[in-house]
Short mmCIF file of C-alpha atoms in Angstrom, two decimals:
data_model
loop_
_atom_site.label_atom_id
_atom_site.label_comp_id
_atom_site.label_asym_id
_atom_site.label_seq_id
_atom_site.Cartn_x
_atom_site.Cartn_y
_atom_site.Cartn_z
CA UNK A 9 -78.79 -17.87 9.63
CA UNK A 10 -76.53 -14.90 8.64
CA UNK A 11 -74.13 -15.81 5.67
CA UNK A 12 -71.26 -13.76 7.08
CA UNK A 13 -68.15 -15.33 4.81
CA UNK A 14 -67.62 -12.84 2.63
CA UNK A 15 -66.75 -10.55 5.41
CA UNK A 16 -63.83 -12.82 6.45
CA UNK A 17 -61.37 -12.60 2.36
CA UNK A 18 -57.99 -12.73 2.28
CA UNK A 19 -55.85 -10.25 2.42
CA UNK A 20 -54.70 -8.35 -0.87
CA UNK A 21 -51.38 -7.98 -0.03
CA UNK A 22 -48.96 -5.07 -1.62
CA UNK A 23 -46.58 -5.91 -3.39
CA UNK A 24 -44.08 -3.55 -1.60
CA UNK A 25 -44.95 -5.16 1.49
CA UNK A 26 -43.86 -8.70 -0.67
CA UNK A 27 -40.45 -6.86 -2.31
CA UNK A 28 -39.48 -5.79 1.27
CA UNK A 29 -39.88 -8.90 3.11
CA UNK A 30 -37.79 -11.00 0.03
CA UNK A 31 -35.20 -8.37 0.01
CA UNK A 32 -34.67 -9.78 3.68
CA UNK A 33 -34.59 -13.13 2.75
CA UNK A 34 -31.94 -11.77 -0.07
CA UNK A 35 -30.10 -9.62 2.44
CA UNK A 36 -30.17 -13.17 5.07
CA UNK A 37 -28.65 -15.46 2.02
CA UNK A 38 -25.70 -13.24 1.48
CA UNK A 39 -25.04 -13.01 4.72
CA UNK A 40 -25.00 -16.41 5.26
CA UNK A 41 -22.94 -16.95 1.72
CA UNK A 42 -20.01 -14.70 3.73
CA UNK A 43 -20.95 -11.79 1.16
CA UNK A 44 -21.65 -8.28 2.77
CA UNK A 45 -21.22 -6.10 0.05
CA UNK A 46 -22.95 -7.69 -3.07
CA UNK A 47 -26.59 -6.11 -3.49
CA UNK A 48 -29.84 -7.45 -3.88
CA UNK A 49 -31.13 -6.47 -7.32
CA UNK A 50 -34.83 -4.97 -7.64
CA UNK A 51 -37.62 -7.70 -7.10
CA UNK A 52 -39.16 -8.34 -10.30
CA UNK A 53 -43.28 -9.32 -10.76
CA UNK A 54 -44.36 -11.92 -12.98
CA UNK A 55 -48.35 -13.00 -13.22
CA UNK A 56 -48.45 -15.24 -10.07
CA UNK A 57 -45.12 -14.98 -8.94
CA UNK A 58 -41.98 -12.61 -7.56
CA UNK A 59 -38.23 -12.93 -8.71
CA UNK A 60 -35.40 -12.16 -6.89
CA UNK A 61 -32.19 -11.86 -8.32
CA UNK A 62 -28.22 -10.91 -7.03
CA UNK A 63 -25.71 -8.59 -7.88
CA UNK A 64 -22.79 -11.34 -8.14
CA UNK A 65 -22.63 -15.26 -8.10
CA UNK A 66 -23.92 -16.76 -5.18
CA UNK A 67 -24.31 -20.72 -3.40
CA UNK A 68 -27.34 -21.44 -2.00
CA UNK A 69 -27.32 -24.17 0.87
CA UNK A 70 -31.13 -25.76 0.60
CA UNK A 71 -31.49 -26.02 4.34
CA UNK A 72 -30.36 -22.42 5.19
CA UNK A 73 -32.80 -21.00 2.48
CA UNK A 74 -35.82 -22.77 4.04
CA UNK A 75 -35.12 -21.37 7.37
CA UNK A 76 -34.54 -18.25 6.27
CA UNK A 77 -37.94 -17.89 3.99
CA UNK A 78 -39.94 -19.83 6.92
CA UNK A 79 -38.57 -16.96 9.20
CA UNK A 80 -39.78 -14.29 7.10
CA UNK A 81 -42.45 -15.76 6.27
CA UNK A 82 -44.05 -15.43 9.10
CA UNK A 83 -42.28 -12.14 10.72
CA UNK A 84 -44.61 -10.25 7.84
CA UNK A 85 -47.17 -12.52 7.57
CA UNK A 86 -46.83 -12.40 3.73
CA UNK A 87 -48.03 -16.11 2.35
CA UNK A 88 -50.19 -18.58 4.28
CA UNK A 89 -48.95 -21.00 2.05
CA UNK A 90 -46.27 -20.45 -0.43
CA UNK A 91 -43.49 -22.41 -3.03
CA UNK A 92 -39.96 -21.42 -3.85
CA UNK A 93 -38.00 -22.02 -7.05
CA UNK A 94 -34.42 -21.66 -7.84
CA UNK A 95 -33.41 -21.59 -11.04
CA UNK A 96 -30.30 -20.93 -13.15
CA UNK A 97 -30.68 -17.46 -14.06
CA UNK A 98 -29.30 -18.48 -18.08
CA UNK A 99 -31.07 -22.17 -18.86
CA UNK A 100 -33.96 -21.31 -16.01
CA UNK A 101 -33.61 -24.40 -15.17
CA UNK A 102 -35.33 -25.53 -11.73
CA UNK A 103 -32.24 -26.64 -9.99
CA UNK A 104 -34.37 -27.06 -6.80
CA UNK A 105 -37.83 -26.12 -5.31
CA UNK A 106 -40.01 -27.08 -2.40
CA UNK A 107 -43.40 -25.96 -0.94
CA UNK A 108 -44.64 -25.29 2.49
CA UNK A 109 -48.50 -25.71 3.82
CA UNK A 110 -49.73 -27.15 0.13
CA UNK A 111 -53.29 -28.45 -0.74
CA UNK A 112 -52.88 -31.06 1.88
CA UNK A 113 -51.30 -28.89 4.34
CA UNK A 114 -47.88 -30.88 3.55
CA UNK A 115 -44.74 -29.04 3.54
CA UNK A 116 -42.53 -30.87 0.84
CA UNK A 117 -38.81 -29.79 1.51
CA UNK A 118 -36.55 -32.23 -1.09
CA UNK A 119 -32.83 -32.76 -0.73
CA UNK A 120 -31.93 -29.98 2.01
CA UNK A 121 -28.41 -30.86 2.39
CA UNK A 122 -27.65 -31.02 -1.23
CA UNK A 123 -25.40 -27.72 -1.55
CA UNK A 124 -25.83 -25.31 -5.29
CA UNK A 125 -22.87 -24.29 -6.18
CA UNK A 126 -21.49 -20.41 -7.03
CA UNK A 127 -23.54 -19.37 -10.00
CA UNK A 128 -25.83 -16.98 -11.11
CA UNK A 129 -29.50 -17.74 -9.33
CA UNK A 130 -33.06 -16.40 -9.60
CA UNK A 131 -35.38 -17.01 -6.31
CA UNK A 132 -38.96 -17.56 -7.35
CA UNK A 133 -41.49 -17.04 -5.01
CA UNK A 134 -45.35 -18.20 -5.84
CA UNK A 135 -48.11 -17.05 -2.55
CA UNK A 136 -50.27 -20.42 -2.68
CA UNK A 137 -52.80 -18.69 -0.38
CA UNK A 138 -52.70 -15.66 1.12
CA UNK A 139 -53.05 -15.10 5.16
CA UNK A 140 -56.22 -14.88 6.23
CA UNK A 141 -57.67 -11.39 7.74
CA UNK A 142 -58.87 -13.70 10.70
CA UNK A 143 -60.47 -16.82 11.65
CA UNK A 144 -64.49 -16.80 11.18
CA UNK A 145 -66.36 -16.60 14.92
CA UNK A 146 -68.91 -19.19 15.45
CA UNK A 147 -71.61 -16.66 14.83
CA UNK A 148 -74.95 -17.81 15.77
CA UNK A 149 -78.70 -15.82 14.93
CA UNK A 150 -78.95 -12.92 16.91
CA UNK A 151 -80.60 -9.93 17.33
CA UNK A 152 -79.80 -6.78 16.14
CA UNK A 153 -79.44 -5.53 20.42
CA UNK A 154 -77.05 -8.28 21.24
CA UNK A 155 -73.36 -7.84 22.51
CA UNK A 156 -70.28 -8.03 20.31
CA UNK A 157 -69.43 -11.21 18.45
CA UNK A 158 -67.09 -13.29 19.88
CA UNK A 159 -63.49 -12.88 18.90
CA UNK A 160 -63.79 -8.84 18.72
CA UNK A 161 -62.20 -6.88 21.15
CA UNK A 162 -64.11 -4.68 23.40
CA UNK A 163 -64.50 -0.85 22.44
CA UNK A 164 -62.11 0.43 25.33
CA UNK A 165 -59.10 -1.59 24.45
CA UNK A 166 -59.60 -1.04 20.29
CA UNK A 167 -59.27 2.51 20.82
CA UNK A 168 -56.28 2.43 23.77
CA UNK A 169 -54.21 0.25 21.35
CA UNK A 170 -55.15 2.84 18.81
CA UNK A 171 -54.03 5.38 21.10
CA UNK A 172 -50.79 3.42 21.83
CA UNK A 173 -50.16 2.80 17.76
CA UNK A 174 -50.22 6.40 17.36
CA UNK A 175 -48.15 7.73 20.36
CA UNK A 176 -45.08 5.11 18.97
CA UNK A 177 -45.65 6.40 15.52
CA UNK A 178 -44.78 10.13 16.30
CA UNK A 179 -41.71 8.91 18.72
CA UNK A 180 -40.77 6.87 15.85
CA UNK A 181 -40.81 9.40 13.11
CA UNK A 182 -39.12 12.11 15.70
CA UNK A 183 -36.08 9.81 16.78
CA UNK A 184 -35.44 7.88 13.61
CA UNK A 185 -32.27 5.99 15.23
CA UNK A 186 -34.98 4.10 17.74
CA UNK A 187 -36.39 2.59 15.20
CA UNK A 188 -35.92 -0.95 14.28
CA UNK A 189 -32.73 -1.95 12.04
CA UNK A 190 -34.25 -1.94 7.94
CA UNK A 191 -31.87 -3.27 5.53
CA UNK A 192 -33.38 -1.23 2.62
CA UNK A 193 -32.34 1.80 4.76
CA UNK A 194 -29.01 3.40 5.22
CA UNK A 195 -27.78 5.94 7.26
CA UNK A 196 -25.31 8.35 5.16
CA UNK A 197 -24.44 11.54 6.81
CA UNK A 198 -27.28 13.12 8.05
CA UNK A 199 -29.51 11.57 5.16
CA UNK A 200 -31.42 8.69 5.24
CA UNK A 201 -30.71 6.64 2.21
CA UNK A 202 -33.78 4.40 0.99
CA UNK A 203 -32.18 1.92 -1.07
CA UNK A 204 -35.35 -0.06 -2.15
CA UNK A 205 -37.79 3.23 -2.85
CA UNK A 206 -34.84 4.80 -4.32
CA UNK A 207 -35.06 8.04 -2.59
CA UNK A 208 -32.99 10.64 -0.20
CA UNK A 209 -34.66 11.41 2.82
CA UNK A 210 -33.24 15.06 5.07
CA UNK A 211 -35.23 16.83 7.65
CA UNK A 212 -38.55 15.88 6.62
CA UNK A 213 -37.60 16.57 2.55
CA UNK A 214 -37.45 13.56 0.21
CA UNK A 215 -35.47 13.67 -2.94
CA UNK A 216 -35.94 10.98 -5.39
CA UNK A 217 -33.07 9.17 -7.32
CA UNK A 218 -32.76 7.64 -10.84
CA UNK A 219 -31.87 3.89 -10.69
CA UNK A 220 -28.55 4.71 -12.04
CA UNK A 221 -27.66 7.23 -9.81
CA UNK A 222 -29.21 5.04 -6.60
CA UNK A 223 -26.58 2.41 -7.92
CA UNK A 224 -23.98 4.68 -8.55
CA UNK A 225 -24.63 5.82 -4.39
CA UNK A 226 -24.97 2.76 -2.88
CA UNK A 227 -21.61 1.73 -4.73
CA UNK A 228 -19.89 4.69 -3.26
CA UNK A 229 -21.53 4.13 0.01
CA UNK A 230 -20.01 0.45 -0.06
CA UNK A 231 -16.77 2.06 -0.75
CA UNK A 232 -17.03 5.24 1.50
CA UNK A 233 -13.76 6.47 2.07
CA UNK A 234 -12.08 4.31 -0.26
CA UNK A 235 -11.06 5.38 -3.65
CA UNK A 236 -13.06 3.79 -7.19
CA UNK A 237 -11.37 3.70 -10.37
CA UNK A 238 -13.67 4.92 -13.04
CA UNK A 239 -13.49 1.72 -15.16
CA UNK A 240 -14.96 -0.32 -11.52
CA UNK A 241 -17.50 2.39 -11.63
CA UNK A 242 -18.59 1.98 -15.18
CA UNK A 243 -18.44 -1.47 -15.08
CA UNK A 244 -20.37 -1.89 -11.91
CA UNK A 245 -23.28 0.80 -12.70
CA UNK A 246 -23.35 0.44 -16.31
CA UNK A 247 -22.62 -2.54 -16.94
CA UNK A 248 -22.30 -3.72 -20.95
CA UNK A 249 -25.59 -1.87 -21.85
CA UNK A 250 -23.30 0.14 -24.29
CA UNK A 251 -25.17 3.78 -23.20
CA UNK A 252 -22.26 6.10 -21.50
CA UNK A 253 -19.76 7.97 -22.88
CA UNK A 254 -15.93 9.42 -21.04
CA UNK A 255 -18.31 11.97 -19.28
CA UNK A 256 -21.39 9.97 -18.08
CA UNK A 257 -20.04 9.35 -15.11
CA UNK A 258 -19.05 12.95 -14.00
CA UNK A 259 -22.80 14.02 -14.92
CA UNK A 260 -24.16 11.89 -12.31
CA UNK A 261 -21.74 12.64 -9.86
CA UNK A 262 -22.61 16.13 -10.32
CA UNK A 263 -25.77 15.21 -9.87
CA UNK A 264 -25.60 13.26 -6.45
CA UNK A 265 -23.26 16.31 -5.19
CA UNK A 266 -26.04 18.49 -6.04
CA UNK A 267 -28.75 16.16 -3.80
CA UNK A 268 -26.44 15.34 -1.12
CA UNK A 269 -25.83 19.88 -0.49
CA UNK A 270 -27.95 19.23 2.73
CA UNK A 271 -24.69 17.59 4.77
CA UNK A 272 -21.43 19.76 4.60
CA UNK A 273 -19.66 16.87 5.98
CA UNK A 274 -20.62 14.16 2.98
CA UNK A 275 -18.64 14.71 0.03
CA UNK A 276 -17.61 13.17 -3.14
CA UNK A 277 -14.44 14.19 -4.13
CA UNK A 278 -12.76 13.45 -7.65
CA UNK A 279 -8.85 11.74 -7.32
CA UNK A 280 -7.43 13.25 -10.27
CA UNK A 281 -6.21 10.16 -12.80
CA UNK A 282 -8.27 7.41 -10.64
CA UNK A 283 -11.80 8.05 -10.35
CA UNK A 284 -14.23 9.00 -7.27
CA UNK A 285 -14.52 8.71 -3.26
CA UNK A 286 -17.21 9.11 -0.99
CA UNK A 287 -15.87 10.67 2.54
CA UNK A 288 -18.12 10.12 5.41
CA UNK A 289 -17.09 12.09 8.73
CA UNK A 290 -18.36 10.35 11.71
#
């Protein structure tokens, strides 16, 4: 007999592919928490797990979280099997966890209606077992003249859904407002702003952002045509890490003026004694 496993690993998944699919879950639990401005911070890496983390206080109602992993989950076929962890972001304590498809193939979901209150929360995520590339065919010994293995799709129909693939791709990448809605993506202006990569995307160029001033953007952008006081600016961007001075802030405004040049119609404009507005037309 043919020993054939080793052509049937798991999947190495990237972990972008993992940060984008718990940024949904993130974007799906504020939603749910009535919150539609707070962000989703970056998703951090630990050894064997991924953290997420929020910009403000949020509750977490056990049931809604499980259907909202479950249902991401599987839209990007991310974990096989997988267990989540919430913990209080200053004692990291495990206030409540549960695990779906385990050794035994058990999902263990613990006290789903008990409610966690408005506090500061970090979502761990731990991939038990990663999804399988496919299921093994029942090969038997053959010889080398025989027809395709089961399970494998005939020549013809590989290459006309390869043909397909590529046609969508083009009409995809020509008529960016077709595609399908990504939260990490926001339209501003004639730019495309990529929230999770960090970067400004215009006519085919791509301009890449510091952290501070993608936060500084997307803070604006929450705001756009609304005035921010310079102290809600500060505070919001910078935080207490103690690094900016009186002109910090107008640097990296300068800055983002200087990136956003490719719309005439996006501007940032200072209101003398206040602080800074973002005016979107249309």
């Amino acid at each position: 007999m043919i020993d054939i496993s080793g052509a049937y690993a798991q999947l190495r998944l990237d972990d972008k592919h993992v940060n984008v699919a718990l940024r949904m879950v993130g974007h799906q639990m504020l939603l749910n928490a009535g919150d539609s401005t707070s962000r989703v911070l970056p998703v951090g890496k630990n050894v064997d797990s991924y953290e997420l983390t929020f910009e403000t206080p949020i509750k977490i109602e056990p049931n809604e979280l499980v259907q909202v992993m479950d249902s991401v989950v599987k839209q990007t076929n991310i974990a096989k099997s997988y267990l989540v962890e919430i913990q209080n972001c200053n004692s990291k304590e495990v206030l409540y966890s549960y695990e779906i498809g385990g050794p035994e193939k058990m999902d263990i979901i613990p006290c789903r209606g008990r409610e966690l209150p408005l506090d500061c929360y970090v979502l761990s995520f731990t991939i038990l077992e990663l999804p399988l590339v496919a299921d093994p065919p029942n090969f038997k010994e053959t010889n080398v003249a025989s027809t395709q293995p089961p399970g494998h799709l005939p020549m013809a129909v590989s290459a006309a859904l390869l043909i397909i693939i590529t046609v969508l791709w083009f009409y995809f990448r020509k008529n960016p407002g077709s595609r399908s809605e990504n939260p990490n993506m926001i339209s501003l202006g004639t730019f495309d702003f990529d929230t999770l990569n960090m970067v400004l995307l215009h006519q085919g160029q791509k301009t890449e952002l510091t952290s501070k001033e993608s936060d500084l953007l997307l803070l604006l952008y929450n705001s756009a045509n609304s005035t921010l006081d310079r102290d809600t600016i500060l505070n919001r961007v910078w935080g207490d890490e103690g690094d900016y001075v009186g002109r910090t802030l107008d640097v990296f405004i300068s800055k983002l003026r200087k990136k956003l040049e490719g719309d005439t119609n996006l501007k940032i404009v200072n209101v003398r004694g206040v602080g800074y507005k973002l005016i979107l037309n249309g």
